[in-house]
Short mmCIF file of C-alpha atoms in Angstrom, two decimals:
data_model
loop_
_atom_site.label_atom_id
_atom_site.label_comp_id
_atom_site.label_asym_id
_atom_site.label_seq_id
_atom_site.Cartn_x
_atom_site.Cartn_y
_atom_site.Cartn_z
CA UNK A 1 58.94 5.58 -42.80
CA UNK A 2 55.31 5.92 -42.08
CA UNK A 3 52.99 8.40 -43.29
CA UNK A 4 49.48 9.54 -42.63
CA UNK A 5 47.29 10.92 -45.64
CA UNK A 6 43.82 12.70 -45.30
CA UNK A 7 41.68 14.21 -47.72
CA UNK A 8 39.93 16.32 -48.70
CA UNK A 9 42.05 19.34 -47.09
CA UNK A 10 39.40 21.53 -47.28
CA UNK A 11 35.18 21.06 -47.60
CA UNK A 12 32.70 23.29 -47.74
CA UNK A 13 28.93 21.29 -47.85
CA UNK A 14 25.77 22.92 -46.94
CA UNK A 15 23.69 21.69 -43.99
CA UNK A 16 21.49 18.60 -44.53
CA UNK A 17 24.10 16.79 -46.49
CA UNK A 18 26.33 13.31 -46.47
CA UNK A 19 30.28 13.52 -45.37
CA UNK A 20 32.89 11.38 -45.93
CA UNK A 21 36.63 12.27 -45.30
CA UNK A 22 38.96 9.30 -45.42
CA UNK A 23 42.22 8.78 -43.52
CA UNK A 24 45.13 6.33 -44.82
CA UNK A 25 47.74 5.21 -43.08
CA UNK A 26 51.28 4.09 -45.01
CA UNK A 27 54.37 2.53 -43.56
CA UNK A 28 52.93 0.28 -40.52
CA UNK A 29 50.63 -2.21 -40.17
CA UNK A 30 47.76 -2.72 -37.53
CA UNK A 31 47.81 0.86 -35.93
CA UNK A 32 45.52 2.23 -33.83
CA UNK A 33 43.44 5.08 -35.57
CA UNK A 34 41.87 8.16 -34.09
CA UNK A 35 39.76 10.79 -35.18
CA UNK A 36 39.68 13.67 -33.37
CA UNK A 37 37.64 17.28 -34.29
CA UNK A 38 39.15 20.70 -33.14
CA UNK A 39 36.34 24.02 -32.88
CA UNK A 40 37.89 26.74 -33.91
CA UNK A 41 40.72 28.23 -31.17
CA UNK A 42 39.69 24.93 -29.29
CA UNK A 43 41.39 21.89 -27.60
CA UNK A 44 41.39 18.28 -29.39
CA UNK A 45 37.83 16.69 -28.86
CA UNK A 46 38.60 12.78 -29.42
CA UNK A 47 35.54 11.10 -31.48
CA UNK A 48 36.49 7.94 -32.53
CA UNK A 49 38.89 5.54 -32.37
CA UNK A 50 39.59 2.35 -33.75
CA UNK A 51 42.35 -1.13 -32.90
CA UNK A 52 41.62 -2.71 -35.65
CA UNK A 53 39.72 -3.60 -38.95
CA UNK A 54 35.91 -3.08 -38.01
CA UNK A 55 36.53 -2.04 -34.27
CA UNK A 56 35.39 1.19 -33.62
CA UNK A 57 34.83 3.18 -30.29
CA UNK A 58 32.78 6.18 -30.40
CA UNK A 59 33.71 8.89 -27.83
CA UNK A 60 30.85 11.19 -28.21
CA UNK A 61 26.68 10.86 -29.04
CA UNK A 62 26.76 12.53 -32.55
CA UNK A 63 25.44 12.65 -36.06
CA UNK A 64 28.96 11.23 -37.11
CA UNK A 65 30.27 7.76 -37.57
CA UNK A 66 33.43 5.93 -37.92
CA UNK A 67 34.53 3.04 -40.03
CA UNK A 68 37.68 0.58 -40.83
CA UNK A 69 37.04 -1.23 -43.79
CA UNK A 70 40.59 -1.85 -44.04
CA UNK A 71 43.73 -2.12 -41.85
CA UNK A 72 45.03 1.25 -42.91
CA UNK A 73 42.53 3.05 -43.90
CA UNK A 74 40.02 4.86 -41.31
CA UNK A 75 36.62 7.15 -42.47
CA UNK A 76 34.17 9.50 -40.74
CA UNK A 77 30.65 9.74 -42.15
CA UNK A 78 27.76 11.37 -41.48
CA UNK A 79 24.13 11.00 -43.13
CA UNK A 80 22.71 14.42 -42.79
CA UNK A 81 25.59 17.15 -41.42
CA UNK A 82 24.82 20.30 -39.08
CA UNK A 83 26.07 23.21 -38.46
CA UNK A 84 27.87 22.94 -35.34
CA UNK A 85 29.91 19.89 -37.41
CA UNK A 86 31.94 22.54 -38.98
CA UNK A 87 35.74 22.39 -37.72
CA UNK A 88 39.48 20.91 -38.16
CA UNK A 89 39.18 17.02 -38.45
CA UNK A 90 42.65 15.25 -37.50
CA UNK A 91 43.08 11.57 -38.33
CA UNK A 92 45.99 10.25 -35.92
CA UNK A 93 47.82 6.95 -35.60
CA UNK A 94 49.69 5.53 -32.87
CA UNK A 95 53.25 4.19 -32.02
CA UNK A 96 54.13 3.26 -28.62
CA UNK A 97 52.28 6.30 -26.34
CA UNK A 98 53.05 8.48 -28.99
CA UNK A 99 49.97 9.98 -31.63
CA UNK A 100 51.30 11.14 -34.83
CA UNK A 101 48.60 13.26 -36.87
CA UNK A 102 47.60 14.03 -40.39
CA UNK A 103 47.69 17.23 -42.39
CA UNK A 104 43.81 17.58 -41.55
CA UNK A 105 41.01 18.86 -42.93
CA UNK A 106 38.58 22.14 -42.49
CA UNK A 107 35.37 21.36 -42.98
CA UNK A 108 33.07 24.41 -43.08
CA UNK A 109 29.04 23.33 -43.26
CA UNK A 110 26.88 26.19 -44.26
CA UNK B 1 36.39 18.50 -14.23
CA UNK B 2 39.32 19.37 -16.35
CA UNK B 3 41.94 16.89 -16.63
CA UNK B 4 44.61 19.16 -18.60
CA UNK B 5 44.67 22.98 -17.72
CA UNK B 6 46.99 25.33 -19.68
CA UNK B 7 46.44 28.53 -17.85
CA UNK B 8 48.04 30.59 -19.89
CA UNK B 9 45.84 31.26 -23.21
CA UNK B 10 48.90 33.59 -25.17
CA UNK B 11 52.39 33.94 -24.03
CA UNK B 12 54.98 36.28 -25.79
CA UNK B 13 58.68 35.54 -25.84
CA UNK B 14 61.76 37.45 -27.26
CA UNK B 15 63.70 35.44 -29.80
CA UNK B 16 66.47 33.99 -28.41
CA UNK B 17 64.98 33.70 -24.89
CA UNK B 18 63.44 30.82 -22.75
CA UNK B 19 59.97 30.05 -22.87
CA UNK B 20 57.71 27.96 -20.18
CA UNK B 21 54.41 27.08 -20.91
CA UNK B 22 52.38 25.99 -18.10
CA UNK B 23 50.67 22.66 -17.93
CA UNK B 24 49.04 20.77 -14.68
CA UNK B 25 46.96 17.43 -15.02
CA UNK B 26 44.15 15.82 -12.84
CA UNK B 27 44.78 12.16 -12.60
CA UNK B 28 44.87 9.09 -9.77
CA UNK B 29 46.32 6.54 -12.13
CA UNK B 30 49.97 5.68 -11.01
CA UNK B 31 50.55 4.94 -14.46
CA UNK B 32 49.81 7.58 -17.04
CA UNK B 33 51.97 9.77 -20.12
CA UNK B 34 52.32 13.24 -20.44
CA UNK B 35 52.66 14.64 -24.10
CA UNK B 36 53.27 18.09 -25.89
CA UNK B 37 52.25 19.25 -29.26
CA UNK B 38 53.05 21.75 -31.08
CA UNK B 39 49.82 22.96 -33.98
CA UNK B 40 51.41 26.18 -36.51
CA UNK B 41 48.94 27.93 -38.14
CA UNK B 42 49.14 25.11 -40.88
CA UNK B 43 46.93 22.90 -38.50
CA UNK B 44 49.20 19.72 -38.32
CA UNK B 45 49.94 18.55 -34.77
CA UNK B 46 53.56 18.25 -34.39
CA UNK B 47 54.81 15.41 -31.47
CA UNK B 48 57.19 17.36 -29.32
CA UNK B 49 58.04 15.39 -26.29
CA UNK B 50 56.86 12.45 -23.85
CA UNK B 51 57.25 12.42 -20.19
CA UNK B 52 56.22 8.50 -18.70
CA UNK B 53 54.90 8.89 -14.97
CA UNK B 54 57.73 6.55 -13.99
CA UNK B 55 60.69 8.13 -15.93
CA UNK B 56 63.13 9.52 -13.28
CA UNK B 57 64.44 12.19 -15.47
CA UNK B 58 62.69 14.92 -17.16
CA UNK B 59 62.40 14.38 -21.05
CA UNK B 60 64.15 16.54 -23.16
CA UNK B 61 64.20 16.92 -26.88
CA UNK B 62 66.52 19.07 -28.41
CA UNK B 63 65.63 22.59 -27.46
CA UNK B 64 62.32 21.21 -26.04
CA UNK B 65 62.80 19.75 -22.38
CA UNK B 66 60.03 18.72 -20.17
CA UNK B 67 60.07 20.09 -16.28
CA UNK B 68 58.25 17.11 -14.59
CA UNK B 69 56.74 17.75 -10.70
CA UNK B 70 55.09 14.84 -9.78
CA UNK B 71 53.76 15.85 -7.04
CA UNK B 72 52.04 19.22 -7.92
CA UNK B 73 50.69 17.25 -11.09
CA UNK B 74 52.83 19.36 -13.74
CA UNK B 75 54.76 18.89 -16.68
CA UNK B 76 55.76 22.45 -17.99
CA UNK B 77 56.92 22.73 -21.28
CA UNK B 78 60.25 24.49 -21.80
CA UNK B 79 61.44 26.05 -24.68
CA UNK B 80 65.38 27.50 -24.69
CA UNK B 81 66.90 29.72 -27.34
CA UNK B 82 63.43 30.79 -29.16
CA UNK B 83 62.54 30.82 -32.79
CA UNK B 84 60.10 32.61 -35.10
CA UNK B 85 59.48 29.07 -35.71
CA UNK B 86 58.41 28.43 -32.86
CA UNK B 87 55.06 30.51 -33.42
CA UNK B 88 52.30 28.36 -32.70
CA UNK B 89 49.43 26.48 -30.12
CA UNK B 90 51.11 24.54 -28.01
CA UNK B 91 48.75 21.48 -26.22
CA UNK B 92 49.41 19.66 -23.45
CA UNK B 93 47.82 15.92 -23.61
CA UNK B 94 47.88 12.89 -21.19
CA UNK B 95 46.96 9.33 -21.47
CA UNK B 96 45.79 7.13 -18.27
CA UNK B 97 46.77 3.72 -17.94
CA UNK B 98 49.23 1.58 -20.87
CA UNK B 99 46.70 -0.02 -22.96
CA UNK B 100 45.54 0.95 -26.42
CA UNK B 101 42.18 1.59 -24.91
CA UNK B 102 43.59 4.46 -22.97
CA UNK B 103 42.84 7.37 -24.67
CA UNK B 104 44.43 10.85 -25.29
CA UNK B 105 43.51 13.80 -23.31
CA UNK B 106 44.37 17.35 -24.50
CA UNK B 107 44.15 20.84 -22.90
CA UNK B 108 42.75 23.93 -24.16
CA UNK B 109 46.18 24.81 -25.54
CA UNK B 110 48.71 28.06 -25.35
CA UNK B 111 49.37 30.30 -28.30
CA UNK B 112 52.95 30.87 -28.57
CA UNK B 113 54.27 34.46 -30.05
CA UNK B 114 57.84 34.80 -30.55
CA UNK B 115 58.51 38.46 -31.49
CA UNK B 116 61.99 39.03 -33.45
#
């Protein structure tokens, strides 16, 4: 069966410094990978997404990036993080039409 | 404009009672998906149920069944026999088109309340 691993599950990092939260996929080969980020009592806002190794699509202008270095594994970045990057970061991967998502994790940037 | 509304921001049900949560959708694709997911207070987004613009029949998934109106551009989740389980955001997402390049679109959500 396939599974979807993210970590860390939580992060707490003070403005001005570097992210990375990595996103593994287990069980399938060649998905399609998303990363979405979710404000707090807010909808699903898609960032990235991704078809294969070193194809990414960014969704929205940011101070966040994306990359596949592998076929099952998917990171977000950032050089220098704000404040208005804090929220719920959900790696997903795709079978058929259907997303399935990770366990997630808050990210709180003081 | 919004391409998923939820209209309904918190709904309370009685356990053991029927639930409908409201979704409509903006689209003029002929070919487009309609999803539900369920988010507990855990975070993790939980598939519910899929809805295909061409399927004839309204989805249904265990207690979770799909009331699909093409025409007035809705796909209303409902819930039968409620749980304290059942507790939760509930999100309403569509995808446009077949390909992998189609993404996902979500609405604002609904936060479920079942009260024992």
């Amino acid at each position: 069966s396939q599974t979807i691993h993210q970590w860390p599950a939580t992060l707490v990092q003070p403005v001005g410094s570097p992210l990375s939260l990595e996103c593994t996929v287990e069980g399938t080969s060649n998905p399609n990978l998303y990363w979405y980020r979710q404000a707090a009592g807010r909808g699903l806002q898609l960032l990235f997404y991704s078809v294969g190794i070193g194809q990414i699509s960014s969704e929205v202008p940011q101070n966040l990036s994306a990359s596949r270095p592998q076929d099952r594994q998917f990171i977000l970045s950032s050089k220098k993080l704000l404040l208005s990057d804090s929220g719920f970061y959900l790696c997903a991967w795709e079978r058929g039409y259907e997303q399935y998502f990770g366990p997630g994790t808050r990210l709180t940037v003081t | 404009a919004q391409k998923i509304t939820q209209t309904q921001p918190g709904m309370f049900v009685q356990e053991k009672e029927a639930v409908t949560l409201d979704c409509t959708y903006d689209t003029s694709d002929q070919s487009y998906g309609l999803f539900w997911y369920k988010q507990p207070s855990s975070g993790e987004m939980i598939f519910l149920i899929y809805q295909g613009s061409y399927d004839e029949q309204n989805a249904t998934e265990g207690r979770y069944s799909l009331n699909f109106q093409k025409a007035r551009k809705s796909a209303n989740l409902v819930i039968s026999a409620s749980q304290l389980g059942d507790s939760a955001m509930y999100f309403c997402a569509m995808r446009e088109g077949k390909t992998s390049y189609d993404k996902v679109i979500f609405g604002p959500g609904t936060s479920l309340s079942v009260i024992p």
